PDB file of C-alpha atoms in Angstrom:
ATOM      1  CA  MET A   1       1.656 -34.651 -20.722  1.00  0.00           C
ATOM      2  CA  LEU A   2      -1.988 -33.421 -21.236  1.00  0.00           C
ATOM      3  CA  PRO A   3      -1.811 -30.831 -18.269  1.00  0.00           C
ATOM      4  CA  LEU A   4       1.419 -29.401 -19.689  1.00  0.00           C
ATOM      5  CA  VAL A   5       0.160 -29.148 -23.267  1.00  0.00           C
ATOM      6  CA  LEU A   6      -3.153 -27.580 -22.018  1.00  0.00           C
ATOM      7  CA  ALA A   7      -1.271 -25.061 -19.861  1.00  0.00           C
ATOM      8  CA  ALA A   8       0.912 -24.063 -22.845  1.00  0.00           C
ATOM      9  CA  ARG A   9      -2.185 -23.605 -24.986  1.00  0.00           C
ATOM     10  CA  VAL A  10      -3.991 -21.500 -22.392  1.00  0.00           C
ATOM     11  CA  GLN A  11      -0.982 -19.281 -21.519  1.00  0.00           C
ATOM     12  CA  ARG A  12       0.565 -18.834 -24.997  1.00  0.00           C
ATOM     13  CA  PRO A  13      -0.570 -15.749 -26.957  1.00  0.00           C
ATOM     14  CA  ALA A  14      -2.879 -16.788 -29.794  1.00  0.00           C
ATOM     15  CA  ARG A  15      -4.478 -13.641 -31.251  1.00  0.00           C
ATOM     16  CA  PRO A  16      -4.796 -13.981 -35.051  1.00  0.00           C
ATOM     17  CA  GLY A  17      -2.570 -11.529 -36.852  1.00  0.00           C
ATOM     18  CA  ARG A  18      -0.278 -11.012 -33.895  1.00  0.00           C
ATOM     19  CA  LEU A  19       3.203 -10.005 -34.958  1.00  0.00           C
ATOM     20  CA  ILE A  20       5.804 -12.708 -34.354  1.00  0.00           C
ATOM     21  CA  ASP A  21       9.430 -11.671 -34.915  1.00  0.00           C
ATOM     22  CA  PRO A  22      11.748 -14.728 -35.045  1.00  0.00           C
ATOM     23  CA  GLN A  23      14.731 -12.766 -33.961  1.00  0.00           C
ATOM     24  CA  ILE A  24      12.942 -11.346 -30.891  1.00  0.00           C
ATOM     25  CA  GLU A  25      11.813 -14.798 -29.882  1.00  0.00           C
ATOM     26  CA  ALA A  26      15.372 -16.235 -30.467  1.00  0.00           C
ATOM     27  CA  ALA A  27      16.828 -13.497 -28.309  1.00  0.00           C
ATOM     28  CA  LYS A  28      14.523 -14.232 -25.455  1.00  0.00           C
ATOM     29  CA  VAL A  29      15.344 -17.944 -25.601  1.00  0.00           C
ATOM     30  CA  ALA A  30      19.059 -17.128 -25.713  1.00  0.00           C
ATOM     31  CA  ARG A  31      18.841 -14.819 -22.714  1.00  0.00           C
ATOM     32  CA  THR A  32      16.996 -17.447 -20.700  1.00  0.00           C
ATOM     33  CA  ALA A  33      19.620 -20.122 -21.748  1.00  0.00           C
ATOM     34  CA  ILE A  34      22.507 -17.802 -20.875  1.00  0.00           C
ATOM     35  CA  GLY A  35      20.989 -16.993 -17.454  1.00  0.00           C
ATOM     36  CA  GLY A  36      20.436 -20.657 -16.686  1.00  0.00           C
ATOM     37  CA  VAL A  37      23.986 -21.501 -17.604  1.00  0.00           C
ATOM     38  CA  ALA A  38      25.306 -18.650 -15.515  1.00  0.00           C
ATOM     39  CA  THR A  39      23.324 -19.683 -12.547  1.00  0.00           C
ATOM     40  CA  GLY A  40      24.614 -23.179 -12.813  1.00  0.00           C
ATOM     41  CA  TRP A  41      28.128 -21.974 -13.008  1.00  0.00           C
ATOM     42  CA  LEU A  42      27.610 -19.806  -9.855  1.00  0.00           C
ATOM     43  CA  LEU A  43      26.259 -22.789  -7.854  1.00  0.00           C
ATOM     44  CA  TYR A  44      29.038 -25.042  -9.031  1.00  0.00           C
ATOM     45  CA  SER A  45      31.936 -22.618  -8.633  1.00  0.00           C
ATOM     46  CA  TYR A  46      31.288 -21.396  -5.028  1.00  0.00           C
ATOM     47  CA  PRO A  47      30.249 -23.142  -1.847  1.00  0.00           C
ATOM     48  CA  LEU A  48      26.606 -22.962  -0.875  1.00  0.00           C
ATOM     49  CA  SER A  49      25.768 -20.764   2.056  1.00  0.00           C
ATOM     50  CA  ARG A  50      23.035 -23.243   3.103  1.00  0.00           C
ATOM     51  CA  SER A  51      21.809 -26.644   2.096  1.00  0.00           C
ATOM     52  CA  ALA A  52      21.006 -27.493  -1.442  1.00  0.00           C
ATOM     53  CA  GLY A  53      17.470 -28.193  -0.596  1.00  0.00           C
ATOM     54  CA  SER A  54      17.080 -24.723   1.005  1.00  0.00           C
ATOM     55  CA  VAL A  55      18.569 -23.039  -2.106  1.00  0.00           C
ATOM     56  CA  LEU A  56      16.236 -24.957  -4.385  1.00  0.00           C
ATOM     57  CA  GLN A  57      13.243 -24.138  -2.244  1.00  0.00           C
ATOM     58  CA  GLU A  58      14.230 -20.439  -2.296  1.00  0.00           C
ATOM     59  CA  LYS A  59      14.391 -20.513  -6.064  1.00  0.00           C
ATOM     60  CA  PHE A  60      10.881 -22.074  -6.242  1.00  0.00           C
ATOM     61  CA  VAL A  61       9.619 -19.386  -3.851  1.00  0.00           C
ATOM     62  CA  GLU A  62      11.137 -16.621  -6.071  1.00  0.00           C
ATOM     63  CA  PHE A  63       9.594 -18.239  -9.136  1.00  0.00           C
ATOM     64  CA  PHE A  64       6.074 -18.205  -7.624  1.00  0.00           C
ATOM     65  CA  LEU A  65       6.619 -14.804  -6.218  1.00  0.00           C
ATOM     66  CA  SER A  66       7.372 -13.482  -9.690  1.00  0.00           C
ATOM     67  CA  ALA A  67       4.074 -14.976 -10.853  1.00  0.00           C
ATOM     68  CA  GLY A  68       2.348 -13.285  -7.875  1.00  0.00           C
ATOM     69  CA  VAL A  69       3.883  -9.950  -8.885  1.00  0.00           C
ATOM     70  CA  LEU A  70       2.611 -10.441 -12.458  1.00  0.00           C
ATOM     71  CA  LEU A  71      -0.830 -11.296 -11.235  1.00  0.00           C
ATOM     72  CA  VAL A  72      -0.979  -7.835  -9.692  1.00  0.00           C
ATOM     73  CA  LEU A  73       1.035  -5.943 -12.286  1.00  0.00           C
ATOM     74  CA  VAL A  74      -0.617  -7.245 -15.439  1.00  0.00           C
ATOM     75  CA  PRO A  75      -4.198  -6.203 -14.585  1.00  0.00           C
ATOM     76  CA  ILE A  76      -2.902  -2.747 -13.607  1.00  0.00           C
ATOM     77  CA  ALA A  77      -0.901  -2.413 -16.804  1.00  0.00           C
ATOM     78  CA  LEU A  78      -3.836  -3.571 -18.970  1.00  0.00           C
ATOM     79  CA  ALA A  79      -6.342  -1.214 -17.330  1.00  0.00           C
ATOM     80  CA  THR A  80      -3.989   1.698 -17.586  1.00  0.00           C
ATOM     81  CA  PHE A  81      -3.265   0.828 -21.288  1.00  0.00           C
ATOM     82  CA  VAL A  82      -6.909   0.529 -22.219  1.00  0.00           C
ATOM     83  CA  LEU A  83      -7.936   3.733 -20.256  1.00  0.00           C
ATOM     84  CA  CYS A  84      -5.134   5.787 -21.698  1.00  0.00           C
ATOM     85  CA  ALA A  85      -5.955   4.853 -25.256  1.00  0.00           C
ATOM     86  CA  ARG A  86      -7.862   7.416 -27.434  1.00  0.00           C
ATOM     87  CA  ARG A  87     -11.148   6.392 -29.095  1.00  0.00           C
ATOM     88  CA  PRO A  88     -11.806   3.960 -30.635  1.00  0.00           C
ATOM     89  CA  GLY A  89      -8.830   2.379 -28.865  1.00  0.00           C
ATOM     90  CA  PRO A  90     -10.499   1.453 -25.611  1.00  0.00           C
ATOM     91  CA  ALA A  91     -13.295  -0.540 -27.281  1.00  0.00           C
ATOM     92  CA  PHE A  92     -10.785  -2.102 -29.692  1.00  0.00           C
ATOM     93  CA  TYR A  93      -8.445  -3.264 -26.961  1.00  0.00           C
ATOM     94  CA  ARG A  94     -11.218  -4.435 -24.614  1.00  0.00           C
ATOM     95  CA  ALA A  95     -12.199  -6.979 -27.284  1.00  0.00           C
ATOM     96  CA  ARG A  96      -8.568  -8.314 -27.064  1.00  0.00           C
ATOM     97  CA  LEU A  97      -8.638  -8.784 -23.323  1.00  0.00           C
ATOM     98  CA  ARG A  98     -10.025 -12.270 -23.635  1.00  0.00           C
ATOM     99  CA  GLY A  99      -6.614 -13.848 -23.913  1.00  0.00           C
ATOM    100  CA  PRO A 100      -4.969 -12.216 -20.783  1.00  0.00           C
ATOM    101  CA  LEU A 101      -8.186 -12.745 -18.767  1.00  0.00           C
ATOM    102  CA  SER A 102      -8.296 -16.422 -19.678  1.00  0.00           C
ATOM    103  CA  ALA A 103      -4.647 -16.884 -18.779  1.00  0.00           C
ATOM    104  CA  LEU A 104      -5.149 -15.134 -15.440  1.00  0.00           C
ATOM    105  CA  GLY A 105      -8.507 -16.845 -14.754  1.00  0.00           C
ATOM    106  CA  ALA A 106      -7.028 -20.295 -15.488  1.00  0.00           C
ATOM    107  CA  LEU A 107      -4.301 -19.717 -12.919  1.00  0.00           C
ATOM    108  CA  PHE A 108      -6.685 -18.307 -10.290  1.00  0.00           C
ATOM    109  CA  GLY A 109      -9.094 -21.172 -10.875  1.00  0.00           C
ATOM    110  CA  THR A 110      -6.275 -23.736 -10.590  1.00  0.00           C
ATOM    111  CA  ILE A 111      -5.177 -22.280  -7.304  1.00  0.00           C
ATOM    112  CA  LEU A 112      -8.692 -22.434  -5.863  1.00  0.00           C
ATOM    113  CA  LEU A 113      -9.161 -25.986  -7.248  1.00  0.00           C
ATOM    114  CA  LEU A 114      -5.868 -27.091  -5.601  1.00  0.00           C
ATOM    115  CA  LEU A 115      -6.983 -25.708  -2.280  1.00  0.00           C
ATOM    116  CA  LEU A 116     -10.362 -27.422  -2.534  1.00  0.00           C
ATOM    117  CA  ALA A 117      -9.001 -30.758  -3.772  1.00  0.00           C
ATOM    118  CA  GLY A 118      -5.790 -30.733  -1.766  1.00  0.00           C
ATOM    119  CA  PRO A 119      -5.237 -32.699   1.480  1.00  0.00           C
ATOM    120  CA  ALA A 120      -6.884 -30.155   3.738  1.00  0.00           C
ATOM    121  CA  GLY A 121     -10.037 -29.940   1.657  1.00  0.00           C
ATOM    122  CA  SER A 122     -10.132 -33.772   1.248  1.00  0.00           C
ATOM    123  CA  LEU A 123      -9.960 -34.223   5.079  1.00  0.00           C
ATOM    124  CA  MET A 124     -12.713 -31.843   5.680  1.00  0.00           C
ATOM    125  CA  MET A 125     -14.941 -33.503   3.093  1.00  0.00           C
ATOM    126  CA  ALA A 126     -14.252 -36.936   4.551  1.00  0.00           C
ATOM    127  CA  ASP A 127     -15.288 -35.628   8.079  1.00  0.00           C
ATOM    128  CA  PHE A 128     -18.549 -34.006   6.923  1.00  0.00           C
ATOM    129  CA  MET A 129     -19.741 -36.560   4.357  1.00  0.00           C
ATOM    130  CA  GLY A 130     -18.552 -40.005   5.674  1.00  0.00           C
ATOM    131  CA  ALA A 131     -18.558 -42.724   2.966  1.00  0.00           C
ATOM    132  CA  ALA A 132     -19.706 -40.268   0.345  1.00  0.00           C
ATOM    133  CA  GLY A 133     -16.866 -38.063   1.283  1.00  0.00           C
ATOM    134  CA  PHE A 134     -14.510 -40.941   0.825  1.00  0.00           C
ATOM    135  CA  LEU A 135     -15.754 -41.519  -2.779  1.00  0.00           C
ATOM    136  CA  LEU A 136     -15.568 -37.824  -3.417  1.00  0.00           C
ATOM    137  CA  ASN A 137     -11.947 -37.816  -2.206  1.00  0.00           C
ATOM    138  CA  ILE A 138     -11.105 -40.288  -4.974  1.00  0.00           C
ATOM    139  CA  VAL A 139     -12.451 -37.715  -7.483  1.00  0.00           C
ATOM    140  CA  PHE A 140     -10.483 -35.020  -5.644  1.00  0.00           C
ATOM    141  CA  ALA A 141      -7.330 -37.001  -5.919  1.00  0.00           C
ATOM    142  CA  ALA A 142      -7.744 -37.391  -9.647  1.00  0.00           C
ATOM    143  CA  VAL A 143      -8.441 -33.659 -10.012  1.00  0.00           C
ATOM    144  CA  TYR A 144      -5.392 -32.739  -7.858  1.00  0.00           C
ATOM    145  CA  THR A 145      -3.202 -35.004  -9.912  1.00  0.00           C
ATOM    146  CA  PHE A 146      -4.210 -33.151 -13.032  1.00  0.00           C
ATOM    147  CA  ALA A 147      -4.393 -29.633 -11.537  1.00  0.00           C
ATOM    148  CA  LEU A 148      -0.965 -29.689  -9.918  1.00  0.00           C
ATOM    149  CA  PRO A 149       1.133 -30.087 -13.017  1.00  0.00           C
ATOM    150  CA  PHE A 150      -1.209 -27.783 -14.943  1.00  0.00           C
ATOM    151  CA  GLY A 151      -0.810 -25.086 -12.261  1.00  0.00           C
ATOM    152  CA  LEU A 152       2.981 -25.361 -12.213  1.00  0.00           C
ATOM    153  CA  ALA A 153       3.113 -25.230 -16.013  1.00  0.00           C
ATOM    154  CA  SER A 154       0.714 -22.265 -16.038  1.00  0.00           C
ATOM    155  CA  VAL A 155       3.002 -20.337 -13.763  1.00  0.00           C
ATOM    156  CA  MET A 156       5.996 -21.106 -15.949  1.00  0.00           C
ATOM    157  CA  TYR A 157       4.301 -20.254 -19.199  1.00  0.00           C
ATOM    158  CA  GLY A 158       2.402 -17.289 -17.677  1.00  0.00           C
ATOM    159  CA  VAL A 159       5.563 -15.659 -16.507  1.00  0.00           C
ATOM    160  CA  HIS A 160       7.355 -16.347 -19.826  1.00  0.00           C
ATOM    161  CA  HIS A 161       4.540 -14.848 -21.927  1.00  0.00           C
ATOM    162  CA  THR A 162       3.538 -12.259 -19.301  1.00  0.00           C
ATOM    163  CA  PHE A 163       0.003 -13.729 -19.228  1.00  0.00           C
ATOM    164  CA  ARG A 164      -0.712 -13.142 -22.891  1.00  0.00           C
ATOM    165  CA  THR A 165      -0.445  -9.372 -22.894  1.00  0.00           C
ATOM    166  CA  ALA A 166       0.863  -9.569 -26.398  1.00  0.00           C
ATOM    167  CA  ASP A 167      -2.725 -10.482 -27.308  1.00  0.00           C
ATOM    168  CA  VAL A 168      -3.665  -6.940 -26.471  1.00  0.00           C
ATOM    169  CA  HIS A 169      -0.645  -5.299 -28.143  1.00  0.00           C
ATOM    170  CA  GLU A 170       2.867  -6.295 -29.000  1.00  0.00           C
ATOM    171  CA  VAL A 171       4.547  -3.474 -27.049  1.00  0.00           C
ATOM    172  CA  LEU A 172       3.102  -4.566 -23.672  1.00  0.00           C
ATOM    173  CA  PRO A 173       5.369  -7.528 -22.851  1.00  0.00           C
ATOM    174  CA  PRO A 174       8.624  -5.575 -23.187  1.00  0.00           C
ATOM    175  CA  LEU A 175       7.086  -2.785 -21.104  1.00  0.00           C
ATOM    176  CA  ILE A 176       5.996  -5.027 -18.330  1.00  0.00           C
ATOM    177  CA  SER A 177       8.952  -7.481 -18.077  1.00  0.00           C
ATOM    178  CA  PRO A 178      11.519  -4.927 -16.767  1.00  0.00           C
ATOM    179  CA  ALA A 179       9.076  -3.864 -13.975  1.00  0.00           C
ATOM    180  CA  LEU A 180       8.877  -7.544 -13.035  1.00  0.00           C
ATOM    181  CA  VAL A 181      12.586  -8.207 -12.839  1.00  0.00           C
ATOM    182  CA  TRP A 182      13.475  -4.976 -10.996  1.00  0.00           C
ATOM    183  CA  ALA A 183      10.825  -5.815  -8.404  1.00  0.00           C
ATOM    184  CA  MET A 184      12.329  -9.249  -7.926  1.00  0.00           C
ATOM    185  CA  CYS A 185      15.767  -7.581  -7.719  1.00  0.00           C
ATOM    186  CA  ALA A 186      14.538  -5.420  -4.887  1.00  0.00           C
ATOM    187  CA  VAL A 187      13.282  -8.574  -3.080  1.00  0.00           C
ATOM    188  CA  GLN A 188      16.559 -10.368  -3.542  1.00  0.00           C
ATOM    189  CA  VAL A 189      18.463  -7.448  -1.988  1.00  0.00           C
ATOM    190  CA  PHE A 190      17.115  -8.461   1.374  1.00  0.00           C
ATOM    191  CA  ASP A 191      17.809 -12.183   0.863  1.00  0.00           C
ATOM    192  CA  ALA A 192      21.014 -13.855   1.845  1.00  0.00           C
ATOM    193  CA  PRO A 193      23.028 -14.901  -1.102  1.00  0.00           C
ATOM    194  CA  PRO A 194      22.878 -18.583  -1.909  1.00  0.00           C
ATOM    195  CA  VAL A 195      26.657 -18.998  -2.241  1.00  0.00           C
ATOM    196  CA  HIS A 196      29.833 -17.726  -0.534  1.00  0.00           C
ATOM    197  CA  ALA A 197      31.009 -15.642  -3.589  1.00  0.00           C
ATOM    198  CA  PRO A 198      33.088 -12.472  -3.685  1.00  0.00           C
ATOM    199  CA  LEU A 199      31.072  -9.218  -3.476  1.00  0.00           C
ATOM    200  CA  PRO A 200      31.603  -8.262  -7.167  1.00  0.00           C
ATOM    201  CA  VAL A 201      30.289 -11.654  -8.291  1.00  0.00           C
ATOM    202  CA  ARG A 202      27.199 -11.341  -6.056  1.00  0.00           C
ATOM    203  CA  LEU A 203      26.555  -7.837  -7.286  1.00  0.00           C
ATOM    204  CA  LEU A 204      26.905  -8.989 -10.905  1.00  0.00           C
ATOM    205  CA  PHE A 205      24.316 -11.810 -10.447  1.00  0.00           C
ATOM    206  CA  LEU A 206      22.035  -9.399  -8.578  1.00  0.00           C
ATOM    207  CA  ILE A 207      22.021  -6.566 -11.123  1.00  0.00           C
ATOM    208  CA  GLY A 208      22.830  -8.610 -14.267  1.00  0.00           C
ATOM    209  CA  PRO A 209      19.361 -10.178 -14.689  1.00  0.00           C
ATOM    210  CA  PRO A 210      17.280  -6.992 -14.532  1.00  0.00           C
ATOM    211  CA  LEU A 211      19.858  -5.138 -16.611  1.00  0.00           C
ATOM    212  CA  SER A 212      19.843  -7.801 -19.348  1.00  0.00           C
ATOM    213  CA  VAL A 213      16.069  -7.995 -19.389  1.00  0.00           C
ATOM    214  CA  THR A 214      15.800  -4.206 -19.581  1.00  0.00           C
ATOM    215  CA  ALA A 215      18.388  -4.054 -22.399  1.00  0.00           C
ATOM    216  CA  LEU A 216      16.481  -6.805 -24.248  1.00  0.00           C
ATOM    217  CA  SER A 217      13.170  -4.992 -23.844  1.00  0.00           C
ATOM    218  CA  VAL A 218      14.659  -1.733 -25.063  1.00  0.00           C
ATOM    219  CA  TRP A 219      16.046  -3.508 -28.175  1.00  0.00           C
ATOM    220  CA  GLU A 220      12.627  -5.196 -28.725  1.00  0.00           C
ATOM    221  CA  LEU A 221      10.771  -1.932 -28.480  1.00  0.00           C
ATOM    222  CA  ARG A 222      13.282  -0.363 -30.864  1.00  0.00           C
ATOM    223  CA  ARG A 223      12.942  -3.235 -33.362  1.00  0.00           C
ATOM    224  CA  LEU A 224       9.132  -3.083 -33.201  1.00  0.00           C
ATOM    225  CA  ARG A 225       9.381   0.684 -33.900  1.00  0.00           C
ATOM    226  CA  VAL A 226      11.954   0.613 -36.696  1.00  0.00           C
ATOM    227  CA  ARG A 227      10.900  -2.531 -38.534  1.00  0.00           C
ATOM    228  CA  TYR A 228       7.169  -2.587 -37.970  1.00  0.00           C
ATOM    229  CA  GLY A 229       6.160   0.979 -36.967  1.00  0.00           C
ATOM    230  CA  LEU A 230       4.777  -0.226 -33.690  1.00  0.00           C
ATOM    231  CA  THR A 231       5.218   2.161 -30.657  1.00  0.00           C
ATOM    232  CA  LEU A 232       3.381   2.865 -27.457  1.00  0.00           C
ATOM    233  CA  ARG A 233       2.279   6.241 -28.704  1.00  0.00           C
ATOM    234  CA  SER A 234       0.779   4.880 -31.876  1.00  0.00           C
ATOM    235  CA  ALA A 235      -0.818   2.015 -29.867  1.00  0.00           C
ATOM    236  CA  LEU A 236      -2.547   4.651 -27.646  1.00  0.00           C
ATOM    237  CA  GLY A 237      -3.538   6.815 -30.713  1.00  0.00           C
ATOM    238  CA  ARG A 238      -1.482   9.771 -29.496  1.00  0.00           C
TER     239      ARG A 238
END
């Protein structure tokens, strides 16, 4: 369990004094649970358009693709947010970038480590170093055994917490999340549906996730504004 616990610690926002609203957190959990139940119902109620293994593999690809989108989107959003803030905002927010940078850096480092310690890297090391390479491959195997679950958990927690952007400001996660889900919706438009379902059902499951995430984000931003006085304009000092 150590890789999973460590990934959660690295990817979970941890800025002292960060606002945590129990109702917002509960709404996010409820939305995820409802989405999971709805997806299970869809796969159970209609025949699959391809093998179960292919559908599962496609979902894994979409999951990692969403992490890839965030790896590009989060740095752009953070840079834009810091640059658009009025003084002394830029210096103030740059000091808070440690959380997101550590989350992104941990995932990047894990990917590189998996490439180095994976089967391809181990074979190359054995060819070039002989017996020493064999001993080093034992070390690589141990590293790979730890890094693989750590990387998978980092992707899961990173997507859930939008790579700790809440450590910079609380309004950033609800602003970034809709962009992610709409980008994934655009990708899914060109994919074949996983089940043979009627067109209205397919459209509902295509548009439902981004609409629900967008609605939840709008509600979260409104709650932050009404109850706590936190807005994007005030965060930027404008």
